[in-house]
Short mmCIF file of C-alpha atoms and ligand atoms in Angstrom, two decimals:
data_model
loop_
_atom_site.label_atom_id
_atom_site.label_comp_id
_atom_site.label_asym_id
_atom_site.label_seq_id
_atom_site.Cartn_x
_atom_site.Cartn_y
_atom_site.Cartn_z
CA UNK F 27 -44.83 -24.94 77.76
CA UNK F 28 -45.48 -21.86 79.57
CA UNK F 29 -42.30 -21.01 78.51
CA UNK F 30 -42.72 -22.12 75.04
CA UNK F 31 -46.13 -20.03 74.64
CA UNK F 32 -44.64 -16.94 76.32
CA UNK F 33 -42.05 -16.86 73.51
CA UNK F 34 -44.32 -17.45 70.76
CA UNK F 35 -46.59 -14.83 72.24
CA UNK F 36 -43.70 -12.18 72.27
CA UNK F 37 -42.63 -13.09 68.68
CA UNK F 38 -45.75 -12.51 67.49
CA UNK F 39 -46.25 -9.24 69.36
CA UNK F 40 -43.22 -7.91 68.32
CA UNK F 41 -44.04 -9.04 64.59
CA UNK F 42 -47.49 -7.07 65.00
CA UNK F 43 -45.60 -4.08 66.35
CA UNK F 44 -42.85 -4.45 63.57
CA UNK F 45 -45.54 -4.54 60.47
CA UNK F 46 -47.10 -1.71 62.02
CA UNK F 47 -44.36 0.57 61.91
CA UNK F 48 -43.94 -0.22 58.52
CA UNK F 49 -47.46 0.35 57.45
CA UNK F 50 -46.89 2.75 54.82
CA UNK F 51 -43.65 0.63 53.16
CA UNK F 52 -46.16 -2.41 52.79
CA UNK F 53 -48.97 -0.44 51.28
CA UNK F 54 -46.33 0.81 48.78
CA UNK F 55 -45.27 -2.80 48.28
CA UNK F 56 -48.66 -4.12 47.48
CA UNK F 57 -48.96 -1.58 44.62
CA UNK F 58 -46.05 -3.27 42.89
CA UNK F 59 -46.18 -6.40 40.67
CA UNK F 60 -43.90 -9.08 41.44
CA UNK F 61 -43.13 -12.82 41.27
CA UNK F 62 -41.18 -15.90 42.87
CA UNK F 63 -41.46 -14.73 46.36
CA UNK F 64 -42.33 -16.98 49.57
CA UNK F 65 -44.21 -15.80 52.71
CA UNK F 66 -41.97 -14.32 55.19
CA UNK F 67 -38.91 -15.42 53.43
CA UNK F 68 -39.80 -12.94 50.56
CA UNK F 69 -36.99 -13.54 47.51
CA UNK F 70 -33.97 -14.39 50.01
CA UNK F 71 -34.27 -18.11 48.76
CA UNK F 72 -33.00 -16.77 45.10
CA UNK F 73 -30.00 -15.55 46.68
CA UNK F 74 -28.63 -18.84 48.08
CA UNK F 75 -26.04 -21.02 46.62
CA UNK F 76 -22.82 -20.69 45.04
CA UNK F 77 -21.33 -17.74 43.01
CA UNK F 78 -22.43 -19.64 39.68
CA UNK F 79 -26.02 -20.76 40.72
CA UNK F 80 -26.36 -17.09 42.29
CA UNK F 81 -25.70 -15.40 38.78
CA UNK F 82 -28.37 -17.86 37.33
CA UNK F 83 -31.19 -17.18 39.84
CA UNK F 84 -30.50 -13.55 39.61
CA UNK F 85 -30.93 -13.96 35.83
CA UNK F 86 -33.79 -15.59 35.73
CA UNK F 87 -35.75 -13.57 38.69
CA UNK F 88 -34.77 -10.54 36.46
CA UNK F 89 -35.71 -11.66 33.31
CA UNK F 90 -39.31 -12.59 34.70
CA UNK F 91 -39.59 -9.26 36.67
CA UNK F 92 -38.55 -7.05 33.15
CA UNK F 93 -41.68 -9.29 31.85
CA UNK F 94 -44.29 -8.57 34.47
CA UNK F 95 -43.89 -4.93 34.91
CA UNK F 96 -42.03 -1.71 34.41
CA UNK F 97 -41.45 -1.19 38.37
CA UNK F 98 -41.45 -4.41 40.15
CA UNK F 99 -40.23 -5.24 43.73
CA UNK F 100 -38.37 -8.04 45.81
CA UNK F 101 -37.86 -8.57 49.34
CA UNK F 102 -34.70 -10.01 50.71
CA UNK F 103 -35.63 -10.84 54.33
CA UNK F 104 -36.92 -7.43 55.72
CA UNK F 105 -35.49 -5.26 53.15
CA UNK F 106 -37.70 -4.19 50.23
CA UNK F 107 -35.93 -3.32 46.68
CA UNK F 108 -37.77 -2.06 43.51
CA UNK F 109 -36.07 -3.40 40.22
CA UNK F 110 -36.83 -1.63 36.93
CA UNK F 111 -35.19 -1.98 33.50
CA UNK F 112 -36.88 0.95 32.10
CA UNK F 113 -34.04 3.08 31.03
CA UNK F 114 -35.76 6.29 32.09
CA UNK F 115 -36.78 5.16 35.60
CA UNK F 116 -33.18 3.96 35.74
CA UNK F 117 -32.21 7.62 34.87
CA UNK F 118 -34.24 9.10 37.75
CA UNK F 119 -32.96 6.53 40.06
CA UNK F 120 -29.34 6.95 39.40
CA UNK F 121 -29.57 10.69 39.16
CA UNK F 122 -31.41 11.12 42.31
CA UNK F 123 -30.76 8.48 44.67
CA UNK F 124 -27.44 8.74 45.69
CA UNK F 125 -26.80 6.84 48.58
CA UNK F 126 -25.37 3.38 48.27
CA UNK F 127 -27.28 0.25 49.53
CA UNK F 128 -26.91 -1.39 52.88
CA UNK F 129 -24.94 -4.19 50.93
CA UNK F 130 -22.08 -2.00 50.51
CA UNK F 131 -21.32 -1.76 54.08
CA UNK F 132 -18.97 -4.98 53.77
CA UNK F 133 -16.81 -3.00 51.72
CA UNK F 134 -16.96 -0.10 54.04
CA UNK F 135 -14.88 -2.00 56.86
CA UNK F 136 -12.13 -2.14 54.00
CA UNK F 137 -12.69 1.18 52.18
CA UNK F 138 -14.05 3.31 55.04
CA UNK F 139 -15.25 6.70 53.57
CA UNK F 140 -13.40 6.09 50.36
CA UNK F 141 -15.52 7.59 47.21
CA UNK F 142 -17.08 4.27 46.71
CA UNK F 143 -18.79 3.43 49.70
CA UNK F 144 -18.96 6.78 51.30
CA UNK F 145 -22.06 8.22 52.77
CA UNK F 146 -23.85 10.76 50.54
CA UNK F 147 -23.15 13.91 52.39
CA UNK F 148 -19.24 13.22 52.52
CA UNK F 149 -19.10 11.47 49.27
CA UNK F 150 -20.57 15.15 47.60
CA UNK F 151 -17.78 17.01 49.14
CA UNK F 152 -14.96 14.58 48.24
CA UNK F 153 -16.23 13.76 44.78
CA UNK F 154 -15.95 17.48 44.10
CA UNK F 155 -12.29 17.70 45.39
CA UNK F 156 -11.41 14.53 43.55
CA UNK F 157 -13.07 15.36 40.12
CA UNK F 158 -10.30 17.63 39.05
CA UNK F 159 -7.63 14.77 39.40
CA UNK F 160 -9.79 12.75 36.89
CA UNK F 161 -9.83 15.40 34.33
CA UNK F 162 -9.01 13.88 31.03
CA UNK F 163 -5.74 16.17 30.73
CA UNK F 164 -4.36 14.59 33.69
CA UNK F 165 -5.32 11.05 33.08
CA UNK F 166 -4.06 11.59 29.16
CA UNK F 167 -0.16 11.91 31.12
CA UNK F 168 -0.78 8.32 31.95
CA UNK F 169 -0.92 7.00 28.63
CA UNK F 170 2.94 6.36 28.56
CA UNK F 171 2.50 4.26 31.79
CA UNK F 172 0.15 2.33 29.96
CA UNK F 173 2.26 1.68 26.89
CA UNK F 174 5.36 0.56 29.20
CA UNK F 175 3.24 -1.92 31.27
CA UNK F 176 1.51 -3.19 27.60
CA UNK F 177 4.97 -3.88 26.23
CA UNK F 178 5.85 -5.89 29.55
CA UNK F 179 2.61 -7.96 29.32
CA UNK F 180 3.30 -8.45 25.66
CA UNK F 181 6.86 -9.64 26.23
CA UNK F 182 5.21 -12.03 29.21
CA UNK F 183 2.87 -13.48 26.54
CA UNK F 184 5.70 -14.38 24.40
CA UNK F 185 6.11 -17.91 26.20
CA UNK F 186 2.48 -18.54 25.36
CA UNK F 187 2.51 -17.94 21.92
CA UNK F 188 2.32 -20.90 19.69
CA UNK F 189 1.22 -23.09 22.88
CA UNK F 190 -1.78 -24.26 24.55
CA UNK F 191 -5.07 -22.69 25.91
CA UNK F 192 -4.53 -20.53 28.94
CA UNK F 193 -6.14 -18.09 31.32
CA UNK F 194 -4.89 -14.80 30.02
CA UNK F 195 -6.78 -12.79 32.98
CA UNK F 196 -3.74 -13.39 35.36
CA UNK F 197 -1.65 -11.83 33.09
CA UNK F 198 -3.87 -8.68 32.64
CA UNK F 199 -4.74 -8.44 36.05
CA UNK F 200 -1.14 -7.82 37.01
CA UNK F 201 -0.36 -5.45 34.33
CA UNK F 202 -3.43 -3.40 35.31
CA UNK F 203 -2.19 -3.57 39.14
CA UNK F 204 0.97 -2.21 37.98
CA UNK F 205 -0.56 0.47 35.82
CA UNK F 206 -2.90 1.50 38.30
CA UNK F 207 -0.53 1.62 41.44
CA UNK F 208 1.98 3.75 39.31
CA UNK F 209 -0.93 6.22 38.65
CA UNK F 210 -2.40 6.43 42.09
CA UNK F 211 0.37 6.49 44.16
CA UNK F 212 3.82 6.48 41.82
CA UNK F 213 4.73 3.07 43.12
CA UNK F 214 6.07 0.82 40.85
CA UNK F 215 4.77 -2.52 42.19
CA UNK F 216 6.07 -4.69 39.33
CA UNK F 217 3.16 -7.07 40.21
CA UNK F 218 4.04 -8.71 36.02
CA UNK F 219 7.02 -10.08 37.80
CA UNK F 220 6.53 -10.46 41.72
CA UNK F 221 2.63 -11.25 41.79
CA UNK F 222 2.65 -12.88 45.08
CA UNK F 223 3.83 -10.17 47.70
CA UNK F 224 2.26 -10.23 51.17
CA UNK F 225 0.35 -7.07 50.12
CA UNK F 226 -1.30 -8.78 46.72
CA UNK F 227 -1.93 -11.66 48.76
CA UNK F 228 -3.62 -9.98 51.71
CA UNK F 229 -5.82 -7.91 48.82
CA UNK F 230 -6.97 -11.21 47.35
CA UNK F 231 -7.83 -12.67 50.57
CA UNK F 232 -9.61 -9.52 51.98
CA UNK F 233 -11.50 -9.20 48.46
CA UNK F 234 -12.63 -13.01 48.63
CA UNK F 235 -14.07 -13.10 52.19
CA UNK F 236 -16.16 -10.04 51.74
CA UNK F 237 -17.39 -11.70 48.30
CA UNK F 238 -18.58 -14.49 50.26
CA UNK F 239 -20.08 -12.31 52.79
CA UNK F 240 -22.19 -10.46 50.33
CA UNK F 241 -23.98 -13.47 49.29
CA UNK F 242 -24.36 -15.56 52.35
CA UNK F 243 -27.12 -14.01 54.75
CA UNK F 244 -26.08 -15.89 57.57
CA UNK F 245 -22.53 -14.28 57.49
CA UNK F 246 -23.70 -10.83 57.58
CA UNK F 247 -24.71 -10.11 61.21
CA UNK F 248 -21.35 -8.62 62.55
CA UNK F 249 -22.18 -10.83 65.82
CA UNK F 250 -22.01 -14.24 63.80
CA UNK F 251 -19.47 -13.16 61.54
CA UNK F 252 -17.07 -11.86 64.21
CA UNK F 253 -17.30 -15.78 65.59
CA UNK F 254 -16.09 -17.01 62.44
CA UNK F 255 -12.29 -17.49 61.64
CA UNK F 256 -13.06 -15.52 58.49
CA UNK F 257 -13.35 -12.65 60.36
CA UNK F 258 -10.00 -12.64 61.98
CA UNK F 259 -8.68 -13.22 58.86
CA UNK F 260 -10.51 -10.11 57.28
CA UNK F 261 -8.92 -8.11 60.16
CA UNK F 262 -5.20 -9.43 59.81
CA UNK F 263 -5.39 -8.83 56.11
CA UNK F 264 -7.02 -5.46 55.95
CA UNK F 265 -4.68 -4.08 58.42
CA UNK F 266 -1.45 -5.61 56.08
CA UNK F 267 -3.15 -3.43 52.99
CA UNK F 268 -3.63 -0.34 55.44
CA UNK F 269 -0.24 -0.30 56.40
CA UNK F 270 1.01 -0.31 52.94
CA UNK F 271 -0.81 2.29 51.73
CA UNK F 272 -0.40 4.33 55.16
CA UNK F 273 3.12 3.96 54.62
CA UNK F 274 3.12 5.25 51.17
CA UNK F 275 0.88 8.38 52.13
CA UNK F 276 3.26 9.51 54.68
CA UNK F 277 6.42 9.11 52.47
CA UNK F 278 4.25 11.12 49.70
CA UNK F 279 3.43 13.79 52.18
CA UNK F 280 7.08 14.42 53.48
CA UNK F 281 8.23 14.40 50.02
CA UNK F 282 5.43 17.00 48.80
CA UNK F 283 5.99 19.00 52.10
CA UNK F 284 9.80 19.18 51.46
CA UNK F 285 9.23 20.24 48.03
CA UNK F 286 6.80 22.75 48.74
CA UNK F 287 9.84 24.36 51.53
CA UNK F 288 11.82 24.51 48.55
CA UNK F 289 9.28 26.36 46.49
CA UNK F 290 9.25 23.71 43.73
CA UNK F 291 6.23 24.93 41.17
CA UNK F 292 3.68 22.18 41.55
CA UNK F 293 2.03 23.91 38.88
CA UNK F 294 4.33 22.98 36.29
CA UNK F 295 3.11 20.78 33.46
CA UNK F 296 6.37 19.07 32.86
CA UNK F 297 6.62 16.68 35.39
CA UNK F 298 3.68 13.66 35.32
CA UNK F 299 2.34 13.69 38.93
CA UNK F 300 0.63 10.68 40.47
CA UNK F 301 -2.98 10.81 41.89
CA UNK F 302 -1.86 11.08 45.29
CA UNK F 303 0.57 13.81 44.51
CA UNK F 304 -2.06 15.95 43.04
CA UNK F 305 -4.42 15.30 46.12
CA UNK F 306 -1.19 16.55 47.99
CA UNK F 307 -0.23 19.38 46.26
CA UNK F 308 -3.73 20.69 45.83
CA UNK F 309 -4.03 21.77 49.63
CA UNK F 310 -7.55 19.73 49.97
CA UNK F 311 -6.66 19.51 53.57
CA UNK F 312 -7.51 15.48 53.27
CA UNK F 313 -5.87 14.08 56.19
CA UNK F 314 -3.98 10.79 55.69
CA UNK F 315 -6.67 8.37 56.70
CA UNK F 316 -8.98 9.99 54.41
CA UNK F 317 -5.96 10.07 51.60
CA UNK F 318 -5.66 6.18 52.38
CA UNK F 319 -9.25 5.53 51.86
CA UNK F 320 -9.42 7.57 48.42
CA UNK F 321 -6.39 5.80 47.34
CA UNK F 322 -7.33 2.12 48.37
CA UNK F 323 -10.94 2.60 46.44
CA UNK F 324 -9.34 3.77 43.53
CA UNK F 325 -7.03 1.03 43.10
CA UNK F 326 -9.49 -1.45 43.79
CA UNK F 327 -12.56 0.04 41.55
CA UNK F 328 -9.97 0.86 38.87
CA UNK F 329 -8.25 -2.83 38.49
CA UNK F 330 -10.29 -5.71 38.21
CA UNK F 331 -12.99 -3.91 36.51
CA UNK F 332 -10.44 -3.02 33.47
CA UNK F 333 -8.53 -6.60 33.83
CA UNK F 334 -11.98 -8.22 33.42
CA UNK F 335 -12.99 -6.20 30.33
CA UNK F 336 -9.69 -6.63 28.71
CA UNK F 337 -9.89 -10.48 29.22
CA UNK F 338 -13.23 -10.87 28.17
CA UNK F 339 -12.63 -8.58 24.95
CA UNK F 340 -9.92 -10.78 23.97
CA UNK F 341 -12.09 -14.26 24.44
CA UNK F 342 -14.66 -12.51 22.20
CA UNK F 343 -12.23 -11.39 19.68
CA UNK F 344 -10.71 -15.04 19.47
CA UNK F 345 -14.18 -16.64 19.10
CA UNK F 346 -15.12 -13.95 16.33
CA UNK F 347 -11.85 -13.88 13.74
CA UNK F 348 -13.90 -11.43 11.33
CA UNK F 349 -14.14 -8.64 14.14
CA UNK F 350 -10.46 -9.60 15.23
CA UNK F 351 -9.63 -8.80 11.45
CA UNK F 352 -11.29 -5.51 11.54
CA UNK F 353 -9.49 -4.26 14.71
CA UNK F 354 -6.02 -5.79 13.64
CA UNK F 355 -6.50 -3.94 10.23
CA UNK F 356 -7.54 -0.43 12.06
CA UNK F 357 -4.26 -0.64 13.98
CA UNK F 358 -2.20 -1.78 10.85
CA UNK F 359 -3.37 1.55 9.45
CA UNK F 360 -2.23 3.65 12.46
CA UNK F 361 0.73 2.52 13.39
CA UNK F 362 1.85 2.15 9.95
CA UNK F 363 4.50 -0.47 10.59
CA UNK F 364 6.00 1.43 13.48
CA UNK F 365 6.66 -0.58 16.90
CA UNK F 366 5.95 2.46 18.93
CA UNK F 367 3.55 2.27 22.13
CA UNK F 368 0.27 3.87 21.57
CA UNK F 369 -0.06 7.61 21.53
CA UNK F 370 -3.11 9.65 22.61
CA UNK F 371 -3.48 10.44 19.04
CA UNK F 372 -3.09 6.68 18.20
CA UNK F 373 -5.76 5.83 21.24
CA UNK F 374 -8.25 8.33 19.53
CA UNK F 375 -8.48 6.69 15.98
CA UNK F 376 -9.40 3.10 17.62
CA UNK F 377 -13.05 3.35 16.66
CA UNK F 378 -13.06 -0.08 15.89
CA UNK F 379 -11.55 -1.50 19.11
CA UNK F 380 -13.84 1.23 20.92
CA UNK F 381 -16.63 -0.64 19.68
CA UNK F 382 -15.43 -3.89 20.62
CA UNK F 383 -14.80 -2.73 24.19
CA UNK F 384 -18.19 -1.24 24.32
CA UNK F 385 -20.08 -4.67 22.90
CA UNK F 386 -17.91 -6.25 25.38
CA UNK F 387 -19.01 -4.28 28.22
CA UNK F 388 -22.66 -4.56 27.20
CA UNK F 389 -22.35 -8.68 26.95
CA UNK F 390 -20.07 -9.16 29.94
CA UNK F 391 -20.88 -6.59 31.97
CA UNK F 392 -18.51 -6.62 34.89
CA UNK F 393 -20.28 -4.71 37.59
CA UNK F 394 -23.29 -6.72 37.05
CA UNK F 395 -25.86 -4.92 39.91
CA UNK F 396 -25.66 -1.49 41.45
CA UNK F 397 -27.56 -0.69 44.63
CA UNK F 398 -28.94 2.62 45.96
CA UNK F 399 -31.43 3.80 48.28
CA UNK F 400 -33.89 6.25 47.97
CA UNK F 401 -33.14 9.32 50.53
CA UNK F 402 -36.29 11.11 49.63
CA UNK F 403 -39.89 10.14 47.78
CA UNK F 404 -38.98 9.66 44.47
CA UNK F 405 -41.11 9.65 41.37
CA UNK F 406 -40.89 6.90 38.81
CA UNK F 407 -43.46 5.91 35.80
CA UNK F 408 -45.79 4.14 37.49
CA UNK F 409 -45.57 4.87 41.55
CA UNK F 410 -43.87 7.09 44.15
CA UNK F 411 -41.04 4.95 46.06
CA UNK F 412 -41.16 6.36 49.39
CA UNK F 413 -37.65 7.49 51.17
CA UNK F 414 -35.21 4.50 52.75
CA UNK F 415 -36.33 2.11 49.87
CA UNK F 416 -33.40 0.10 48.02
CA UNK F 417 -32.90 0.32 44.29
CA UNK F 418 -31.39 -2.50 42.39
CA UNK F 419 -30.16 -1.43 39.07
CA UNK F 420 -29.06 -4.51 37.18
CA UNK F 421 -27.20 -3.69 33.95
CA UNK F 422 -26.40 -7.44 33.46
CA UNK F 423 -29.73 -8.27 32.66
CA UNK F 424 -30.78 -4.54 31.10
CA UNK F 425 -27.84 -5.01 28.57
CA UNK F 426 -29.11 -8.18 27.23
CA UNK F 427 -32.72 -7.11 27.34
CA UNK F 428 -34.66 -8.15 23.82
CA UNK F 429 -36.69 -5.28 24.25
CA UNK F 430 -34.08 -2.79 24.27
CA UNK F 431 -31.52 -4.56 22.00
CA UNK F 432 -33.45 -6.61 19.88
CA UNK F 433 -33.95 -10.13 19.14
CA UNK F 434 -30.39 -10.84 18.89
CA UNK F 435 -29.41 -9.22 21.90
CA UNK F 436 -27.39 -12.31 23.02
CA UNK F 437 -25.20 -12.00 19.85
CA UNK F 438 -21.70 -10.04 19.38
CA UNK F 439 -21.98 -7.26 17.10
CA UNK F 440 -19.74 -4.26 17.84
CA UNK F 441 -21.79 -2.11 15.25
CA UNK F 442 -24.67 -1.65 17.48
CA UNK F 443 -21.99 1.06 18.67
CA UNK F 444 -21.80 3.17 15.56
CA UNK F 445 -22.77 6.81 16.30
CA UNK F 446 -25.95 6.48 14.16
CA UNK F 447 -27.35 3.30 16.39
CA UNK F 448 -26.15 4.87 19.70
CA UNK F 449 -28.21 8.25 18.97
CA UNK F 450 -31.27 6.02 18.43
CA UNK F 451 -31.00 4.37 22.45
CA UNK F 452 -31.96 6.31 25.58
CA UNK F 453 -28.63 7.04 27.46
CA UNK F 454 -29.45 4.58 30.27
CA UNK F 455 -29.46 1.33 28.11
CA UNK F 456 -25.89 1.22 27.99
CA UNK F 457 -24.74 1.96 31.74
CA UNK F 458 -21.59 -0.49 32.51
CA UNK F 459 -19.91 2.77 34.18
CA UNK F 460 -23.30 3.67 35.93
CA UNK F 461 -25.21 6.61 35.20
CA UNK F 462 -25.46 10.13 37.02
CA UNK F 463 -23.54 12.15 39.56
CA UNK F 464 -22.31 9.03 41.23
CA UNK F 465 -21.05 7.43 38.09
CA UNK F 466 -17.55 5.90 37.68
CA UNK F 467 -15.12 8.57 38.10
CA UNK F 468 -12.17 6.61 36.50
CA UNK F 469 -14.14 5.74 32.96
CA UNK F 470 -11.83 7.95 31.05
CA UNK F 471 -8.86 6.32 32.60
CA UNK F 472 -10.18 3.08 32.30
CA UNK F 473 -11.18 3.43 28.79
CA UNK F 474 -7.73 4.76 27.50
CA UNK F 475 -5.60 2.17 29.37
CA UNK F 476 -7.99 -0.99 27.92
CA UNK F 477 -7.48 0.34 24.35
CA UNK F 478 -3.92 0.84 25.05
CA UNK F 479 -3.50 -2.85 26.76
CA UNK F 480 -5.78 -4.54 23.43
CA UNK F 481 -3.91 -2.38 20.65
CA UNK F 482 -0.49 -3.72 22.59
CA UNK F 483 -1.62 -7.42 22.56
CA UNK F 484 -3.69 -7.47 19.21
CA UNK F 485 -0.73 -5.82 17.22
CA UNK F 486 1.76 -8.82 18.24
CA UNK F 487 -0.77 -11.91 18.59
CA UNK F 488 -3.58 -13.41 16.93
CA UNK F 489 -5.95 -14.50 19.55
CA UNK F 490 -8.09 -17.83 19.44
CA UNK F 491 -10.57 -18.97 21.84
CA UNK F 492 -13.78 -21.10 22.12
CA UNK F 493 -15.59 -18.62 24.54
CA UNK F 494 -17.08 -19.41 27.79
CA UNK F 495 -20.45 -20.67 28.62
CA UNK F 496 -20.78 -20.32 32.32
CA UNK F 497 -20.34 -17.21 34.61
CA UNK F 498 -20.32 -16.50 38.02
CA UNK F 499 -20.80 -13.32 40.28
CA UNK F 500 -18.17 -12.83 43.04
CA UNK F 501 -19.15 -8.95 43.41
CA UNK F 502 -17.80 -8.61 39.81
CA UNK F 503 -18.58 -11.04 36.85
CA UNK F 504 -16.22 -14.01 36.34
CA UNK F 505 -16.37 -16.92 33.90
CA UNK F 506 -16.31 -20.06 36.01
CA UNK F 507 -13.60 -21.65 33.72
CA UNK F 508 -11.53 -18.59 33.17
CA UNK F 509 -10.58 -16.24 30.22
CA UNK F 510 -9.54 -19.11 28.16
CA UNK F 511 -7.43 -18.12 24.97
CA UNK F 512 -4.41 -19.21 22.86
CA UNK F 513 -2.26 -17.02 20.75
CA UNK F 514 -0.09 -17.01 17.93
CA UNK F 515 2.66 -14.54 17.19
CA UNK F 516 2.13 -12.34 13.99
CA UNK F 517 4.86 -12.18 11.45
CA UNK F 518 4.69 -9.01 9.38
C1 LIG G 622 -13.85 -1.23 32.67
C2 LIG G 622 -13.65 -0.23 33.56
C3 LIG G 622 -14.62 0.11 34.67
C4 LIG G 622 -15.98 -0.35 34.80
C5 LIG G 622 -16.47 -1.06 33.96
C6 LIG G 622 -16.29 0.68 36.29
C7 LIG G 622 -17.58 0.90 36.81
C8 LIG G 622 -17.98 1.14 37.83
C9 LIG G 622 -19.08 1.53 37.83
C10 LIG G 622 -20.63 0.66 37.50
C11 LIG G 622 -19.23 2.21 39.17
C12 LIG G 622 -20.56 2.70 40.26
C13 LIG G 622 -20.53 1.49 40.92
C14 LIG G 622 -21.88 1.72 42.20
O1 LIG G 622 -22.67 2.81 41.94
O2 LIG G 622 -22.15 0.43 42.66
C15 LIG G 622 -17.80 2.50 39.32
C16 LIG G 622 -17.76 3.44 40.58
C17 LIG G 622 -16.18 3.89 40.65
N1 LIG G 622 -15.19 3.70 39.81
FE1 LIG G 622 -15.21 2.56 38.29
N2 LIG G 622 -14.95 1.54 36.38
C18 LIG G 622 -14.27 1.19 35.73
C19 LIG G 622 -12.74 1.30 35.94
C20 LIG G 622 -12.34 2.17 37.09
C21 LIG G 622 -11.13 3.04 37.03
C22 LIG G 622 -9.95 2.71 36.02
C23 LIG G 622 -11.07 3.73 38.06
C24 LIG G 622 -9.80 4.54 38.97
C25 LIG G 622 -8.91 4.84 38.36
C26 LIG G 622 -12.34 3.57 38.67
C27 LIG G 622 -12.76 4.08 40.15
C28 LIG G 622 -14.40 4.37 40.36
C29 LIG G 622 -14.43 4.86 41.85
C30 LIG G 622 -13.43 5.54 42.69
C31 LIG G 622 -15.71 4.96 41.66
C32 LIG G 622 -16.84 5.57 43.07
C33 LIG G 622 -17.24 6.66 42.17
C34 LIG G 622 -18.41 7.15 43.36
O3 LIG G 622 -19.29 6.59 44.05
O4 LIG G 622 -18.31 9.11 43.08
N3 LIG G 622 -13.29 2.92 38.11
N4 LIG G 622 -16.86 2.16 38.51
#
């Protein structure tokens, strides 16, 4: 009995001390409206359950918070997050809070200090180094790769034309992987024909363990996670992926050094260079580990996101045949019967298709949540947020807000992105690529690749789909039943 009393007394004392050291935080928290919290647990119970339940809960909680105030709060265990759907406040957060939230640390085991997860001081330096290699004129060199891989995809889909409904996402992912690998490291992986290499299997496995850990609070402390078989599985698979990229980096470094030794002019604009070659030849003094971390981050951030948007766009166009007809007619006018792969000039003319892609990213925001942390006091419309507080920006809910998008916010209408409508909206009402200095560095690459792949498919096939009802969150946004479509060959 004495032992129990002592333990109880000890815990109470620690709790009181803990609360005392965070007095300022609790005072700030008390000034914010909230809903749906429980004593001690805060909002943690909303984040339990499988990926489908979790998304429903997040949506419901966020919609309630959106109703009750401009800047609101949630508590997940001992961590306080402010939540806002007011575009002015979102802009301030995304422009000023550049440190990623604690939850990104699970990706850090894999991606190290790659751009996506790097701590802010290192990120500033490396973002400056990487920006030039994502410049439009460099990215546009890869348009040929988009065309080549798009043609392979069209060929692979031939067997599906005239057949049953199928999940198109697996086809699109392989195609995007081939594109991203070739652009990032100059490696022709041919995932479209050989999807199950040990490297690809290891990547999938790491992704699924990280996603599971992110939303299972009891798996988050390293001390508990390391006791599970998942920890060993993760370590082995991370090693496989690191070894793969390390070998590519070494090979590339040797090649670049050899060519520099032979006085090859790396600034000639004749031959296309992959991103890794550009990083090596620009003498940026990144060591092999840093190069691996950046290349891994780019291939991971750039693949699933683009593949998902393309798959959702096909599903939506399959449901809205009139919109598909508009896009198809636009493509017919651009290509005028020619079978050539899309050029830069062609891609620039695809205005209708671009609006479809944007409306797809609004309705199916593949990066549904962005987590940041204040590094200093930040003044928002209704409060001043102290240093060290989490900031949850939830584009998935923002993009369907009736206050911003009107009563038909849930309906598919690409005309929302006509220039005259965009001009009337706040720039932070639509943030699929985030916003501010830490936005998506690959957005131009992504947009061109998505347009090229969609154009290749839609020129060859008519898409039919029943859409999807239920979604789930596994870091990104997925449909529970897959991206089901059927295809009919177009005969012109
Ligand atoms: C439809 C396609 C894409 C979407 C929706 C998307 C979305 C995003 C978002 C929302 C972020 C910020 C995430 C955060 O702050 O938590 C981000 C960052 C990033 N994205 Fe993308 N992305 C796409 C395509 C790409 C592509 C094609 C690449 C590379 C080829 C890429 C590379 C990156 C990198 C490296 C970052 C980290 C940037 C930094 O922290 O400075 N993304 N992306």
